[in-house]
């Protein structure tokens, strides 16, 4: 006869297995996104890196597994895996470069992944995702493009002309 304690142990074992499977699948998908995004964008592989999803970071650094949220936990739990994607774009006018970062959150739900790129709507991708990541790439591209387009719109908005500005020092 199975005791209540044994049932709890079985439930904990199943939870641990699910948490570990979620982590491994999400990490694999995250790495595939970082590897495939340069081809989608038409840039060099080194322009796209996995970075922490928040806080300070260096876009030139290879964070490896340190880019993923589970690396900062002592215990693996069944939760979405988060990481950042940084894109470095060389300036056309000088020798510098500009970088952008967006955060992704991924979790396994049934027979698919639920993927969130920043605050965009959920993207569902099958667990067998090879050749099926274009919607994720497109969402990352839109997120990066919107960042600049919104800034330019605000810059050109005439309502702000008389609210803030700079004057030369006398």
PDB file of C-alpha atoms in Angstrom:
ATOM      1  CA  UNK A   1       0.000   0.000   0.000  1.00  0.00           C
ATOM      2  CA  UNK A   2       1.338   3.416  -1.008  1.00  0.00           C
ATOM      3  CA  UNK A   3       1.565   5.969   1.777  1.00  0.00           C
ATOM      4  CA  UNK A   4       0.729   9.628   1.425  1.00  0.00           C
ATOM      5  CA  UNK A   5       4.406  10.397   1.863  1.00  0.00           C
ATOM      6  CA  UNK A   6       5.310   8.094  -1.040  1.00  0.00           C
ATOM      7  CA  UNK A   7       2.712   9.838  -3.203  1.00  0.00           C
ATOM      8  CA  UNK A   8       4.340  13.150  -2.316  1.00  0.00           C
ATOM      9  CA  UNK A   9       7.737  11.739  -3.249  1.00  0.00           C
ATOM     10  CA  UNK A  10       6.358  10.551  -6.603  1.00  0.00           C
ATOM     11  CA  UNK A  11       4.828  13.980  -7.269  1.00  0.00           C
ATOM     12  CA  UNK A  12       8.130  15.687  -6.415  1.00  0.00           C
ATOM     13  CA  UNK A  13      10.030  13.293  -8.705  1.00  0.00           C
ATOM     14  CA  UNK A  14       7.616  14.019 -11.580  1.00  0.00           C
ATOM     15  CA  UNK A  15       7.893  17.760 -10.942  1.00  0.00           C
ATOM     16  CA  UNK A  16      11.695  17.600 -10.984  1.00  0.00           C
ATOM     17  CA  UNK A  17      11.704  15.648 -14.235  1.00  0.00           C
ATOM     18  CA  UNK A  18       9.311  18.143 -15.853  1.00  0.00           C
ATOM     19  CA  UNK A  19      11.364  21.114 -14.618  1.00  0.00           C
ATOM     20  CA  UNK A  20      14.571  19.631 -16.008  1.00  0.00           C
ATOM     21  CA  UNK A  21      12.941  18.743 -19.349  1.00  0.00           C
ATOM     22  CA  UNK A  22      11.515  22.283 -19.623  1.00  0.00           C
ATOM     23  CA  UNK A  23      14.952  23.761 -18.898  1.00  0.00           C
ATOM     24  CA  UNK A  24      16.749  21.607 -21.475  1.00  0.00           C
ATOM     25  CA  UNK A  25      14.164  22.142 -24.219  1.00  0.00           C
ATOM     26  CA  UNK A  26      13.978  25.913 -23.623  1.00  0.00           C
ATOM     27  CA  UNK A  27      17.760  26.241 -23.545  1.00  0.00           C
ATOM     28  CA  UNK A  28      18.008  24.362 -26.850  1.00  0.00           C
ATOM     29  CA  UNK A  29      15.397  26.597 -28.446  1.00  0.00           C
ATOM     30  CA  UNK A  30      17.121  29.719 -27.091  1.00  0.00           C
ATOM     31  CA  UNK A  31      20.442  28.637 -28.556  1.00  0.00           C
ATOM     32  CA  UNK A  32      18.741  27.905 -31.903  1.00  0.00           C
ATOM     33  CA  UNK A  33      17.248  31.419 -31.926  1.00  0.00           C
ATOM     34  CA  UNK A  34      20.635  33.025 -31.306  1.00  0.00           C
ATOM     35  CA  UNK A  35      22.273  30.835 -33.950  1.00  0.00           C
ATOM     36  CA  UNK A  36      19.572  31.362 -36.610  1.00  0.00           C
ATOM     37  CA  UNK A  37      18.783  35.064 -36.140  1.00  0.00           C
ATOM     38  CA  UNK A  38      21.884  36.381 -38.004  1.00  0.00           C
ATOM     39  CA  UNK A  39      20.891  34.569 -41.201  1.00  0.00           C
ATOM     40  CA  UNK A  40      17.321  35.909 -40.909  1.00  0.00           C
ATOM     41  CA  UNK A  41      18.612  39.463 -40.419  1.00  0.00           C
ATOM     42  CA  UNK A  42      21.381  39.160 -42.996  1.00  0.00           C
ATOM     43  CA  UNK A  43      24.213  40.017 -40.602  1.00  0.00           C
ATOM     44  CA  UNK A  44      27.387  38.355 -39.352  1.00  0.00           C
ATOM     45  CA  UNK A  45      27.050  35.650 -36.678  1.00  0.00           C
ATOM     46  CA  UNK A  46      29.024  37.785 -34.194  1.00  0.00           C
ATOM     47  CA  UNK A  47      26.399  40.555 -34.324  1.00  0.00           C
ATOM     48  CA  UNK A  48      23.925  38.452 -32.308  1.00  0.00           C
ATOM     49  CA  UNK A  49      24.701  37.194 -28.814  1.00  0.00           C
ATOM     50  CA  UNK A  50      22.824  35.682 -25.893  1.00  0.00           C
ATOM     51  CA  UNK A  51      23.015  37.989 -22.884  1.00  0.00           C
ATOM     52  CA  UNK A  52      21.260  38.247 -19.520  1.00  0.00           C
ATOM     53  CA  UNK A  53      17.647  39.395 -19.995  1.00  0.00           C
ATOM     54  CA  UNK A  54      18.044  42.337 -17.610  1.00  0.00           C
ATOM     55  CA  UNK A  55      20.666  44.330 -15.778  1.00  0.00           C
ATOM     56  CA  UNK A  56      24.093  45.428 -16.972  1.00  0.00           C
ATOM     57  CA  UNK A  57      25.903  43.378 -19.596  1.00  0.00           C
ATOM     58  CA  UNK A  58      28.555  43.635 -22.287  1.00  0.00           C
ATOM     59  CA  UNK A  59      27.178  42.815 -25.768  1.00  0.00           C
ATOM     60  CA  UNK A  60      30.660  41.711 -26.868  1.00  0.00           C
ATOM     61  CA  UNK A  61      30.936  39.052 -24.160  1.00  0.00           C
ATOM     62  CA  UNK A  62      30.038  35.391 -24.690  1.00  0.00           C
ATOM     63  CA  UNK A  63      27.834  34.668 -21.668  1.00  0.00           C
ATOM     64  CA  UNK A  64      27.115  31.072 -22.601  1.00  0.00           C
ATOM     65  CA  UNK A  65      24.750  29.538 -20.056  1.00  0.00           C
ATOM     66  CA  UNK A  66      25.069  32.618 -17.841  1.00  0.00           C
ATOM     67  CA  UNK A  67      22.673  34.379 -20.241  1.00  0.00           C
ATOM     68  CA  UNK A  68      19.816  32.118 -19.120  1.00  0.00           C
ATOM     69  CA  UNK A  69      17.685  32.795 -16.034  1.00  0.00           C
ATOM     70  CA  UNK A  70      18.031  29.284 -14.584  1.00  0.00           C
ATOM     71  CA  UNK A  71      21.770  29.807 -14.024  1.00  0.00           C
ATOM     72  CA  UNK A  72      21.001  32.276 -11.253  1.00  0.00           C
ATOM     73  CA  UNK A  73      18.817  29.871  -9.287  1.00  0.00           C
ATOM     74  CA  UNK A  74      20.026  27.335  -6.751  1.00  0.00           C
ATOM     75  CA  UNK A  75      17.149  24.973  -7.475  1.00  0.00           C
ATOM     76  CA  UNK A  76      15.662  24.127 -10.864  1.00  0.00           C
ATOM     77  CA  UNK A  77      11.965  24.965 -10.852  1.00  0.00           C
ATOM     78  CA  UNK A  78       9.241  24.555 -13.442  1.00  0.00           C
ATOM     79  CA  UNK A  79       9.079  28.094 -14.804  1.00  0.00           C
ATOM     80  CA  UNK A  80       9.723  29.967 -18.061  1.00  0.00           C
ATOM     81  CA  UNK A  81      13.360  30.291 -19.073  1.00  0.00           C
ATOM     82  CA  UNK A  82      14.393  33.852 -19.843  1.00  0.00           C
ATOM     83  CA  UNK A  83      17.382  35.206 -21.733  1.00  0.00           C
ATOM     84  CA  UNK A  84      18.318  38.277 -23.686  1.00  0.00           C
ATOM     85  CA  UNK A  85      19.232  38.650 -27.332  1.00  0.00           C
ATOM     86  CA  UNK A  86      21.650  41.469 -28.124  1.00  0.00           C
ATOM     87  CA  UNK A  87      22.185  42.806 -31.609  1.00  0.00           C
ATOM     88  CA  UNK A  88      25.271  44.906 -32.342  1.00  0.00           C
ATOM     89  CA  UNK A  89      25.038  47.176 -35.385  1.00  0.00           C
ATOM     90  CA  UNK A  90      28.119  48.969 -36.705  1.00  0.00           C
ATOM     91  CA  UNK A  91      27.613  52.702 -37.160  1.00  0.00           C
ATOM     92  CA  UNK A  92      27.810  53.863 -40.742  1.00  0.00           C
ATOM     93  CA  UNK A  93      29.180  57.301 -39.827  1.00  0.00           C
ATOM     94  CA  UNK A  94      32.027  56.319 -37.511  1.00  0.00           C
ATOM     95  CA  UNK A  95      33.974  53.379 -36.171  1.00  0.00           C
ATOM     96  CA  UNK A  96      31.592  52.673 -33.274  1.00  0.00           C
ATOM     97  CA  UNK A  97      28.627  50.377 -32.927  1.00  0.00           C
ATOM     98  CA  UNK A  98      25.202  50.453 -31.343  1.00  0.00           C
ATOM     99  CA  UNK A  99      23.652  47.560 -29.488  1.00  0.00           C
ATOM    100  CA  UNK A 100      20.071  46.647 -28.681  1.00  0.00           C
ATOM    101  CA  UNK A 101      18.750  44.024 -26.312  1.00  0.00           C
ATOM    102  CA  UNK A 102      15.384  42.367 -26.004  1.00  0.00           C
ATOM    103  CA  UNK A 103      14.280  39.717 -23.549  1.00  0.00           C
ATOM    104  CA  UNK A 104      12.669  36.411 -24.442  1.00  0.00           C
ATOM    105  CA  UNK A 105      10.696  34.126 -22.169  1.00  0.00           C
ATOM    106  CA  UNK A 106      10.148  30.498 -23.194  1.00  0.00           C
ATOM    107  CA  UNK A 107       8.281  27.611 -21.626  1.00  0.00           C
ATOM    108  CA  UNK A 108       7.012  24.234 -22.729  1.00  0.00           C
ATOM    109  CA  UNK A 109       3.232  23.958 -22.746  1.00  0.00           C
ATOM    110  CA  UNK A 110       2.019  20.565 -23.888  1.00  0.00           C
ATOM    111  CA  UNK A 111       3.404  19.824 -27.350  1.00  0.00           C
ATOM    112  CA  UNK A 112       4.678  23.332 -28.074  1.00  0.00           C
ATOM    113  CA  UNK A 113       6.699  26.235 -26.752  1.00  0.00           C
ATOM    114  CA  UNK A 114       5.086  29.467 -25.620  1.00  0.00           C
ATOM    115  CA  UNK A 115       7.515  32.252 -26.530  1.00  0.00           C
ATOM    116  CA  UNK A 116       7.234  35.884 -25.535  1.00  0.00           C
ATOM    117  CA  UNK A 117       9.486  38.473 -27.172  1.00  0.00           C
ATOM    118  CA  UNK A 118       9.441  41.507 -24.847  1.00  0.00           C
ATOM    119  CA  UNK A 119       5.790  42.530 -24.430  1.00  0.00           C
ATOM    120  CA  UNK A 120       4.557  41.103 -27.743  1.00  0.00           C
ATOM    121  CA  UNK A 121       1.786  38.479 -27.941  1.00  0.00           C
ATOM    122  CA  UNK A 122       2.641  34.838 -27.404  1.00  0.00           C
ATOM    123  CA  UNK A 123       4.200  32.896 -30.261  1.00  0.00           C
ATOM    124  CA  UNK A 124       3.592  29.158 -30.298  1.00  0.00           C
ATOM    125  CA  UNK A 125       6.247  26.958 -31.869  1.00  0.00           C
ATOM    126  CA  UNK A 126       6.144  23.138 -31.980  1.00  0.00           C
ATOM    127  CA  UNK A 127       8.609  21.189 -29.857  1.00  0.00           C
ATOM    128  CA  UNK A 128      10.157  20.028 -33.134  1.00  0.00           C
ATOM    129  CA  UNK A 129      11.095  23.608 -34.051  1.00  0.00           C
ATOM    130  CA  UNK A 130      13.746  23.053 -36.715  1.00  0.00           C
ATOM    131  CA  UNK A 131      12.889  25.277 -39.685  1.00  0.00           C
ATOM    132  CA  UNK A 132       9.917  26.801 -37.806  1.00  0.00           C
ATOM    133  CA  UNK A 133      11.486  29.755 -35.975  1.00  0.00           C
ATOM    134  CA  UNK A 134      10.702  32.492 -38.512  1.00  0.00           C
ATOM    135  CA  UNK A 135       7.826  33.930 -36.390  1.00  0.00           C
ATOM    136  CA  UNK A 136      10.261  34.299 -33.475  1.00  0.00           C
ATOM    137  CA  UNK A 137      12.901  35.925 -35.678  1.00  0.00           C
ATOM    138  CA  UNK A 138      10.271  38.271 -37.109  1.00  0.00           C
ATOM    139  CA  UNK A 139       9.102  39.281 -33.604  1.00  0.00           C
ATOM    140  CA  UNK A 140      12.692  40.043 -32.521  1.00  0.00           C
ATOM    141  CA  UNK A 141      13.270  42.046 -35.712  1.00  0.00           C
ATOM    142  CA  UNK A 142      10.037  44.026 -35.136  1.00  0.00           C
ATOM    143  CA  UNK A 143      11.038  44.700 -31.534  1.00  0.00           C
ATOM    144  CA  UNK A 144      14.416  46.105 -32.585  1.00  0.00           C
ATOM    145  CA  UNK A 145      12.979  48.113 -35.485  1.00  0.00           C
ATOM    146  CA  UNK A 146      10.162  49.550 -33.353  1.00  0.00           C
ATOM    147  CA  UNK A 147      12.692  50.763 -30.798  1.00  0.00           C
ATOM    148  CA  UNK A 148      14.186  53.153 -33.337  1.00  0.00           C
ATOM    149  CA  UNK A 149      10.989  54.034 -35.131  1.00  0.00           C
ATOM    150  CA  UNK A 150       9.290  55.083 -31.894  1.00  0.00           C
ATOM    151  CA  UNK A 151      12.262  57.218 -30.888  1.00  0.00           C
ATOM    152  CA  UNK A 152      12.230  58.999 -34.255  1.00  0.00           C
ATOM    153  CA  UNK A 153       8.463  59.547 -34.051  1.00  0.00           C
ATOM    154  CA  UNK A 154       8.855  61.167 -30.642  1.00  0.00           C
ATOM    155  CA  UNK A 155      11.766  63.249 -31.912  1.00  0.00           C
ATOM    156  CA  UNK A 156       9.656  64.541 -34.797  1.00  0.00           C
ATOM    157  CA  UNK A 157       6.521  65.095 -32.708  1.00  0.00           C
ATOM    158  CA  UNK A 158       5.813  68.859 -32.811  1.00  0.00           C
ATOM    159  CA  UNK A 159       4.044  68.693 -29.429  1.00  0.00           C
ATOM    160  CA  UNK A 160       7.426  68.357 -27.753  1.00  0.00           C
ATOM    161  CA  UNK A 161       9.038  71.391 -29.433  1.00  0.00           C
ATOM    162  CA  UNK A 162       8.117  73.819 -26.653  1.00  0.00           C
ATOM    163  CA  UNK A 163       8.253  71.436 -23.698  1.00  0.00           C
ATOM    164  CA  UNK A 164      11.924  70.546 -23.558  1.00  0.00           C
ATOM    165  CA  UNK A 165      15.073  71.608 -25.323  1.00  0.00           C
ATOM    166  CA  UNK A 166      18.666  72.668 -25.051  1.00  0.00           C
ATOM    167  CA  UNK A 167      20.201  76.120 -25.221  1.00  0.00           C
ATOM    168  CA  UNK A 168      23.870  76.891 -25.702  1.00  0.00           C
ATOM    169  CA  UNK A 169      25.793  77.983 -22.617  1.00  0.00           C
ATOM    170  CA  UNK A 170      26.464  81.748 -22.517  1.00  0.00           C
TER     171      UNK A 170
END
